[in-house]
Amino acid sequence: MNAITPASTERLVRVPLGERAYDILIGPGLIARAGKEISARLKGRRAAIITDENVAPLYLDALVASLQEAGIQSSKLVLPPGEKTKSFEHLMAVCDAVLTARVERNDAVIALGGGVIGDLAGFAAGIVRRGVRFVQVPTSLLSQVDSSVGGKTGINTHHGKNLIGVFHQPDLVLADTDVLNTLSEREFRAGYAEVAKYGLIDKPDFFAWLEANWKEVFSGGAARIEAIAASCQAKSDVVVADERENGPRALLNLGHTFGHALEAATAYDSRRLVHGEGVSIGMALAHEFSSRLNLASPDDAKRVETHLKAVGLPTRMGDIPGELPPAEVLMDAIAQDKKVKSGKLTFILTRGIGESFVADDVPASEVLSFLREKHP
Ligand SMILES: NC(=O)c1ccc[n+]([C@@H]2O[C@H](COP(=O)([O-])OP(=O)(O)OC[C@H]3O[C@@H](n4cnc5c(N)ncnc54)[C@H](O)[C@@H]3O)[C@@H](O)[C@H]2O)c1
Ligand SMILES: [Zn+2]
């Protein structure tokens, strides 16, 4: 058992989006307090909880009891875990469950789970009755630092990931840090890649803090809460500057162009690669590619790789178990993921640690020769 973290370590990050503004609470014991926190903010007295089969046995009863104590009646839908759940079929099931529970516009859909459940339940909350209230109770590190904040929701189709969805901001995010103790070490590390990403985008001091404190972040307690709060603050800042991704929100895709290509190349097989691992390799590659283009010093690329490796994340394509398709096929995946205008790609590049920028004129030929070199 970890020592009980004092309540004073709880953090609140406010996302100031005008009439869509909301609070993110980060700290221990928040599931037990969920009913109280929700009823203080929402008028409705009904909720439909959406969760998955891994999370339900661990936390569903506690959430239901907490809602009940606050006078909120809830229904539950438990879905299979995994990326395949972000489908039309499951979206229908969620919409049906929400309507069956007679959730009206002031009532809430509650997502209890990782990013898969959050994206799917959020989409349903955005379209049932043209939008009902939505509460995120993210249970993976990735969902606590990234997917539960910002209002992007959606599902996958055979055309690709996240191609169908809506923007629908949550009304409240409850990131209970105790639940991370049951997350697998591998999933925790994968979420950590997104934490490091915020430092690499534009917070060099945060990256240096992570280099010094990552062990405490992994072991739990105050440093972990601090890292999650700093990440939510960073995400909130970007979302507030550009809610619908017309510009700077694209910086959140640092490492994701290479990362998505690797996820596609491994057919989204989580035994080989999970999203955060792809992002880790992608960030290492983005820094190395930037130094190759003489934008950043090779020392910075080395520093990024050293840190990601230290926490146990993969940093090279060769770290992925099994065969990868040739560089040309990876390049096709990148081109599909991006708008290619006359042989030029939009890419997140960097001038150094914490100095990322959107480059919209990266020659596809340069990317291909870099990939050939890294993956002969
Ligand atoms: N909406 C956004 O802005 C945004 C941003 C980033 C990622 N995403 C999406 O998020 C998804 C990935 O999210 P994820 O990494 O959380 O994956 P996930 O939801 O699949 O969760 C990972 C695994 O951990 C399990 N799990 C979750 N919490 C647990 C806990 N506390 N204890 C034990 N097991 C637990 C889940 O059942 C699952 O097996 C992807 O679909 C991605 O597209 C969305
Ligand atoms: Zn990501």
Coordinates of C-alpha atoms and ligand atoms in Angstrom, one line a residue:
M1 CA 0.0 0.0 0.0
N2 CA 1.1 3.5 -0.7
A3 CA 1.1 6.0 2.1
I4 CA -2.1 8.0 2.1
T5 CA -1.5 11.2 0.3
P6 CA -2.7 14.2 2.2
A7 CA -5.8 15.9 0.8
S8 CA -3.8 19.1 0.5
T9 CA -2.0 17.6 -2.5
E10 CA -5.3 17.6 -4.5
R11 CA -5.1 19.9 -7.5
L12 CA -7.8 21.7 -9.4
V13 CA -7.2 22.8 -13.0
R14 CA -10.0 25.0 -14.5
V15 CA -10.5 24.9 -18.3
P16 CA -11.8 28.5 -19.0
L17 CA -13.9 27.9 -22.1
G18 CA -16.6 30.5 -21.4
E19 CA -20.0 28.8 -21.1
R20 CA -18.2 25.5 -21.7
A21 CA -15.7 26.0 -18.8
Y22 CA -15.1 23.1 -16.5
D23 CA -13.0 21.8 -13.6
I24 CA -10.5 19.0 -13.6
L25 CA -9.9 17.6 -10.1
I26 CA -6.8 15.5 -9.6
G27 CA -6.0 13.6 -6.5
P28 CA -6.7 10.5 -4.4
G29 CA -10.2 9.3 -3.3
L30 CA -12.1 11.2 -6.0
I31 CA -14.3 8.2 -7.0
A32 CA -15.6 8.0 -3.5
R33 CA -16.5 11.7 -3.7
A34 CA -17.8 11.7 -7.3
G35 CA -21.5 11.9 -6.3
K36 CA -20.8 15.0 -4.2
E37 CA -18.7 16.7 -6.8
I38 CA -21.2 16.0 -9.6
S39 CA -24.3 17.0 -7.7
A40 CA -22.6 20.3 -6.8
R41 CA -22.2 21.1 -10.5
L42 CA -25.0 19.4 -12.4
K43 CA -28.8 19.7 -11.9
G44 CA -29.8 16.3 -13.2
R45 CA -30.3 13.4 -10.8
R46 CA -29.8 10.6 -13.3
A47 CA -26.6 9.2 -14.9
A48 CA -25.6 6.5 -17.3
I49 CA -22.2 5.0 -16.5
I50 CA -20.2 3.5 -19.4
T51 CA -17.2 1.4 -18.5
D52 CA -15.2 -1.6 -19.6
E53 CA -14.7 -5.2 -18.3
N54 CA -11.3 -4.5 -16.7
V55 CA -12.3 -1.3 -14.9
A56 CA -15.8 -2.4 -13.8
P57 CA -14.8 -5.0 -11.2
L58 CA -12.4 -2.6 -9.6
Y59 CA -14.3 0.7 -9.4
L60 CA -17.8 0.5 -10.6
D61 CA -19.5 -0.3 -7.3
A62 CA -17.7 2.5 -5.5
L63 CA -18.8 5.0 -8.2
V64 CA -22.4 3.8 -8.1
A65 CA -22.5 4.0 -4.2
S66 CA -21.0 7.5 -4.3
L67 CA -23.7 8.6 -6.8
Q68 CA -26.4 7.0 -4.8
E69 CA -25.3 8.7 -1.6
A70 CA -25.6 12.1 -3.4
G71 CA -29.1 11.2 -4.7
I72 CA -28.1 10.4 -8.2
Q73 CA -29.6 7.3 -9.7
S74 CA -27.4 5.5 -12.2
S75 CA -27.5 2.8 -14.8
K76 CA -24.4 0.9 -16.1
L77 CA -23.1 -0.5 -19.4
V78 CA -19.9 -2.6 -19.3
L79 CA -18.2 -3.0 -22.7
P80 CA -15.3 -5.1 -23.8
P81 CA -11.9 -3.4 -23.3
G82 CA -9.7 -2.4 -26.2
E83 CA -9.5 -0.1 -29.2
K84 CA -12.0 -2.2 -31.2
T85 CA -14.7 -1.0 -28.8
K86 CA -14.6 2.5 -30.4
S87 CA -17.0 1.3 -33.2
F88 CA -20.4 2.1 -34.6
E89 CA -21.7 -1.1 -33.1
H90 CA -20.7 -0.1 -29.6
L91 CA -21.8 3.5 -30.2
M92 CA -25.3 2.2 -30.9
A93 CA -25.2 0.2 -27.7
V94 CA -24.1 3.2 -25.7
C95 CA -26.8 5.5 -27.2
D96 CA -29.4 2.9 -26.5
A97 CA -28.2 2.5 -22.9
V98 CA -28.3 6.3 -22.3
L99 CA -31.9 6.6 -23.7
T100 CA -33.0 3.5 -21.8
A101 CA -31.7 5.1 -18.6
R102 CA -33.9 8.1 -19.5
V103 CA -30.9 10.5 -19.3
E104 CA -32.2 13.9 -20.2
R105 CA -30.2 17.1 -21.1
N106 CA -29.3 18.0 -17.6
D107 CA -28.5 14.4 -16.7
A108 CA -25.1 12.9 -17.3
V109 CA -23.2 10.3 -19.2
I110 CA -20.3 9.2 -17.0
A111 CA -17.2 7.6 -18.7
L112 CA -15.4 5.4 -16.2
G113 CA -12.3 4.1 -17.9
G114 CA -9.4 4.8 -20.2
G115 CA -9.4 6.8 -23.5
V116 CA -11.4 4.2 -25.3
I117 CA -14.4 4.5 -23.0
G118 CA -14.0 8.3 -22.8
D119 CA -13.9 8.9 -26.5
L120 CA -16.9 6.5 -27.1
A121 CA -19.1 7.7 -24.2
G122 CA -18.3 11.3 -24.9
F123 CA -19.4 10.9 -28.5
A124 CA -22.7 9.4 -27.4
A125 CA -23.1 12.2 -24.8
G126 CA -22.6 14.7 -27.7
I127 CA -25.2 13.3 -30.0
V128 CA -28.0 11.8 -27.8
R129 CA -30.7 14.5 -27.5
R130 CA -28.2 16.8 -29.3
G131 CA -26.0 16.7 -26.3
V132 CA -26.4 15.7 -22.6
R133 CA -24.0 16.5 -19.8
F134 CA -20.8 14.5 -19.7
V135 CA -18.5 13.6 -16.8
Q136 CA -15.1 12.0 -17.4
V137 CA -13.7 9.7 -14.7
P138 CA -10.5 8.7 -16.5
T139 CA -8.7 5.7 -15.1
S140 CA -5.6 5.3 -17.2
L141 CA -2.7 7.7 -17.0
L142 CA -3.1 8.5 -20.7
S143 CA -6.7 9.5 -20.2
Q144 CA -6.0 11.5 -17.1
V145 CA -3.3 13.6 -18.8
D146 CA -4.7 13.8 -22.3
S147 CA -7.9 12.3 -23.7
S148 CA -10.3 13.3 -20.9
V149 CA -9.5 17.0 -21.4
G150 CA -10.3 19.0 -24.5
G151 CA -13.6 17.6 -25.8
K152 CA -12.5 15.5 -28.7
T153 CA -14.7 12.4 -28.9
G154 CA -15.1 9.7 -31.6
I155 CA -14.9 6.3 -33.0
N156 CA -12.8 4.4 -35.5
T157 CA -13.8 3.0 -38.9
H158 CA -12.0 0.8 -41.4
H159 CA -10.9 4.2 -43.0
G160 CA -8.8 5.0 -39.9
K161 CA -8.8 6.1 -36.3
N162 CA -11.0 8.8 -34.9
L163 CA -12.5 9.8 -38.2
I164 CA -16.0 10.1 -36.9
G165 CA -16.8 12.2 -33.9
V166 CA -17.8 15.5 -32.4
F167 CA -16.3 18.1 -30.1
H168 CA -18.2 17.8 -26.9
Q169 CA -16.5 19.2 -23.8
P170 CA -17.0 17.4 -20.5
D171 CA -18.7 19.3 -17.6
L172 CA -16.3 17.8 -15.1
V173 CA -13.2 15.6 -15.0
L174 CA -12.4 13.6 -11.9
A175 CA -8.9 12.1 -12.2
D176 CA -8.7 9.8 -9.2
T177 CA -5.0 9.1 -8.9
D178 CA -5.4 6.1 -6.6
V179 CA -6.8 4.0 -9.5
L180 CA -3.5 4.2 -11.3
N181 CA -2.2 1.7 -8.8
T182 CA -4.0 -1.1 -10.7
L183 CA -2.9 0.0 -14.2
S184 CA -0.3 -2.2 -15.7
E185 CA 3.3 -0.9 -15.6
R186 CA 3.3 -0.9 -19.4
E187 CA 0.1 1.2 -19.7
F188 CA 1.4 3.6 -17.1
R189 CA 4.7 4.0 -19.1
A190 CA 2.7 4.5 -22.3
G191 CA 0.7 7.3 -20.7
Y192 CA 3.9 8.8 -19.4
A193 CA 5.0 9.4 -23.0
E194 CA 2.2 12.0 -23.3
V195 CA 3.3 13.6 -20.0
A196 CA 6.9 14.0 -21.4
K197 CA 5.3 15.3 -24.6
Y198 CA 4.0 18.5 -22.8
G199 CA 7.6 19.3 -21.7
L200 CA 8.9 18.7 -25.2
I201 CA 6.3 20.9 -26.8
D202 CA 7.0 24.1 -25.0
K203 CA 7.9 23.5 -21.3
P204 CA 11.7 22.8 -21.1
D205 CA 11.6 23.3 -17.3
F206 CA 8.9 20.6 -16.9
F207 CA 10.9 18.2 -19.0
A208 CA 14.0 18.9 -16.8
W209 CA 11.7 18.3 -13.7
L210 CA 10.6 15.0 -15.2
E211 CA 14.2 14.0 -15.8
A212 CA 14.9 14.6 -12.1
N213 CA 11.6 13.3 -10.7
W214 CA 10.3 10.5 -13.0
K215 CA 10.9 7.8 -10.4
E216 CA 8.6 9.5 -7.9
V217 CA 6.0 10.0 -10.6
F218 CA 6.1 6.3 -11.3
S219 CA 5.9 5.4 -7.6
G220 CA 2.9 7.6 -6.8
G221 CA 2.2 10.3 -4.3
A222 CA 2.7 14.0 -4.6
A223 CA 5.0 14.0 -7.6
R224 CA 2.6 11.9 -9.6
I225 CA -0.3 14.3 -8.8
E226 CA 2.0 17.2 -9.7
A227 CA 2.9 15.7 -13.1
I228 CA -0.7 15.0 -13.9
A229 CA -1.8 18.5 -12.9
A230 CA 0.9 20.1 -15.0
S231 CA -0.1 18.0 -18.0
C232 CA -3.8 18.9 -17.6
Q233 CA -2.8 22.6 -17.3
A234 CA -0.7 22.3 -20.4
K235 CA -3.5 20.6 -22.4
S236 CA -6.0 23.1 -21.1
D237 CA -3.8 26.0 -22.3
V238 CA -3.6 24.6 -25.8
V239 CA -7.3 23.8 -25.9
V240 CA -8.3 27.2 -24.7
A241 CA -6.0 28.8 -27.4
D242 CA -7.5 26.7 -30.2
E243 CA -10.5 24.6 -29.2
R244 CA -11.2 23.2 -32.6
E245 CA -7.7 22.7 -33.9
N246 CA -7.4 25.3 -36.5
G247 CA -3.8 26.1 -35.5
P248 CA -1.6 25.6 -32.4
R249 CA -3.6 22.6 -31.0
A250 CA -1.7 20.6 -33.7
L251 CA 1.4 20.8 -31.5
L252 CA -0.2 18.1 -29.4
N253 CA 0.6 15.8 -32.3
L254 CA 4.3 16.0 -31.6
G255 CA 5.6 12.4 -32.2
H256 CA 2.2 11.3 -33.5
T257 CA 2.9 11.4 -37.2
F258 CA 5.6 8.7 -37.0
G259 CA 3.7 7.1 -34.1
H260 CA 0.4 6.7 -36.0
A261 CA 2.3 5.2 -39.0
L262 CA 3.9 2.7 -36.6
E263 CA 0.5 1.9 -35.0
A264 CA -1.0 1.3 -38.5
A265 CA 2.1 -0.8 -39.5
T266 CA 1.5 -3.0 -36.5
A267 CA -2.3 -3.2 -37.3
Y268 CA -3.1 -1.6 -33.9
D269 CA -2.0 -4.9 -32.2
S270 CA -1.5 -3.9 -28.6
R271 CA 0.7 -6.9 -28.0
R272 CA 3.3 -5.2 -30.2
L273 CA 2.7 -1.5 -29.7
V274 CA 0.3 0.6 -27.7
H275 CA -0.4 4.3 -28.6
G276 CA 2.0 5.9 -26.1
E277 CA 4.8 3.6 -27.1
G278 CA 4.3 4.7 -30.7
V279 CA 4.3 8.3 -29.5
S280 CA 7.6 7.7 -27.6
I281 CA 9.3 6.3 -30.7
G282 CA 7.7 9.1 -32.7
M283 CA 9.0 11.8 -30.4
A284 CA 12.5 10.4 -30.5
L285 CA 12.4 10.3 -34.3
A286 CA 10.9 13.8 -34.6
H287 CA 13.8 15.2 -32.5
E288 CA 16.4 13.2 -34.5
F289 CA 14.8 14.3 -37.8
S290 CA 14.9 17.9 -36.6
S291 CA 18.5 17.6 -35.9
R292 CA 19.1 16.0 -39.3
L293 CA 17.4 19.1 -40.8
N294 CA 19.8 21.3 -38.8
L295 CA 17.0 22.8 -36.8
A296 CA 18.0 21.4 -33.5
S297 CA 21.2 20.2 -31.8
P298 CA 21.9 16.4 -31.9
D299 CA 22.5 16.7 -28.1
D300 CA 18.8 17.5 -27.6
A301 CA 17.8 14.4 -29.6
K302 CA 20.1 12.4 -27.5
R303 CA 18.7 13.8 -24.3
V304 CA 15.1 13.0 -25.3
E305 CA 16.1 9.4 -26.2
T306 CA 18.0 9.0 -23.0
H307 CA 15.1 10.0 -20.8
L308 CA 12.5 7.9 -22.7
K309 CA 14.8 4.9 -22.5
A310 CA 15.4 5.5 -18.8
V311 CA 11.7 5.1 -18.0
G312 CA 11.6 2.0 -20.1
L313 CA 9.8 3.3 -23.2
P314 CA 10.8 2.2 -26.7
T315 CA 12.6 4.9 -28.8
R316 CA 13.5 3.1 -32.0
M317 CA 11.6 1.2 -34.7
G318 CA 13.8 -1.8 -33.9
D319 CA 12.4 -1.9 -30.4
I320 CA 9.0 -3.1 -31.7
P321 CA 8.8 -6.8 -31.7
G322 CA 8.2 -8.5 -35.0
E323 CA 8.8 -7.4 -38.6
L324 CA 7.9 -3.9 -39.7
P325 CA 7.0 -3.2 -43.4
P326 CA 9.6 -1.3 -45.5
A327 CA 10.2 2.4 -45.2
E328 CA 8.1 3.1 -48.3
V329 CA 5.0 1.5 -46.7
L330 CA 5.5 3.5 -43.5
M331 CA 5.8 6.6 -45.8
D332 CA 2.4 5.7 -47.4
A333 CA 0.9 5.6 -43.9
I334 CA 2.3 9.0 -43.1
A335 CA 1.0 10.4 -46.4
Q336 CA -2.4 9.0 -45.7
D337 CA -2.4 10.5 -42.2
K338 CA -1.5 13.9 -43.4
K339 CA -2.5 16.3 -46.2
V340 CA 0.3 16.1 -48.7
K341 CA 0.5 19.3 -50.7
S342 CA 2.8 19.0 -53.8
G343 CA 5.2 16.6 -52.1
K344 CA 5.2 18.7 -48.8
L345 CA 4.1 17.4 -45.4
T346 CA 2.9 19.1 -42.3
F347 CA 5.0 17.9 -39.4
I348 CA 5.7 18.9 -35.8
L349 CA 9.4 19.7 -35.6
T350 CA 11.6 21.2 -33.0
R351 CA 14.4 23.7 -32.5
G352 CA 15.3 22.0 -29.2
I353 CA 13.8 20.7 -25.9
G354 CA 10.5 22.6 -25.4
E355 CA 10.7 24.5 -28.8
S356 CA 8.4 22.5 -31.0
F357 CA 6.6 24.2 -34.0
V358 CA 4.3 23.3 -36.8
A359 CA 6.2 23.0 -40.1
D360 CA 4.0 22.8 -43.1
D361 CA 6.6 22.5 -45.8
V362 CA 8.6 19.3 -45.0
P363 CA 9.6 17.6 -48.2
A364 CA 8.2 14.1 -48.3
S365 CA 11.5 12.9 -49.9
E366 CA 13.5 14.0 -46.8
V367 CA 11.1 12.0 -44.6
L368 CA 11.5 9.0 -46.8
S369 CA 15.3 9.0 -46.8
F370 CA 15.3 9.5 -43.0
L371 CA 13.0 6.5 -42.6
R372 CA 15.2 4.4 -45.0
E373 CA 18.2 5.2 -42.9
K374 CA 16.4 4.4 -39.5
H375 CA 14.8 1.3 -40.9
P376 CA 16.9 -0.2 -43.7
Ligands
LIG1 N1 -9.9 12.5 -27.2 C1 -8.7 12.8 -27.2 O1 -8.3 13.9 -27.2 C2 -7.7 11.7 -27.2 C3 -6.3 11.9 -26.9 C4 -5.4 10.9 -26.8 C5 -5.9 9.6 -27.0 N2 -7.2 9.3 -27.3 C6 -7.7 8.0 -27.4 O2 -7.5 7.3 -26.2 C7 -7.4 5.9 -26.5 C8 -6.3 5.3 -25.6 O3 -6.6 5.5 -24.3 P1 -6.0 4.5 -23.2 O4 -4.5 4.4 -23.4 O5 -6.5 5.0 -21.9 O6 -6.5 3.1 -23.6 P2 -7.7 2.2 -23.0 O7 -8.9 2.9 -22.7 O8 -7.8 1.0 -23.9 O9 -7.1 1.7 -21.6 C9 -5.9 0.9 -21.6 C10 -6.1 -0.5 -20.9 O10 -6.1 -0.2 -19.5 C11 -7.2 -0.7 -18.8 N3 -7.5 0.1 -17.7 C12 -7.8 1.4 -17.7 N4 -7.8 1.9 -16.5 C13 -7.4 0.9 -15.6 C14 -7.1 0.8 -14.2 N5 -7.3 1.9 -13.4 N6 -6.8 -0.3 -13.7 C15 -6.6 -1.4 -14.5 N7 -6.8 -1.4 -15.9 C16 -7.2 -0.2 -16.4 C17 -8.3 -0.7 -19.9 O11 -9.3 -1.6 -19.6 C18 -7.5 -1.1 -21.2 O12 -7.3 -2.5 -21.2 C19 -7.2 5.7 -28.0 O13 -8.4 5.3 -28.5 C20 -6.9 7.1 -28.4 O14 -7.4 7.4 -29.8 C21 -8.1 10.4 -27.3
ZN2 ZN -1.5 10.6 -28.1

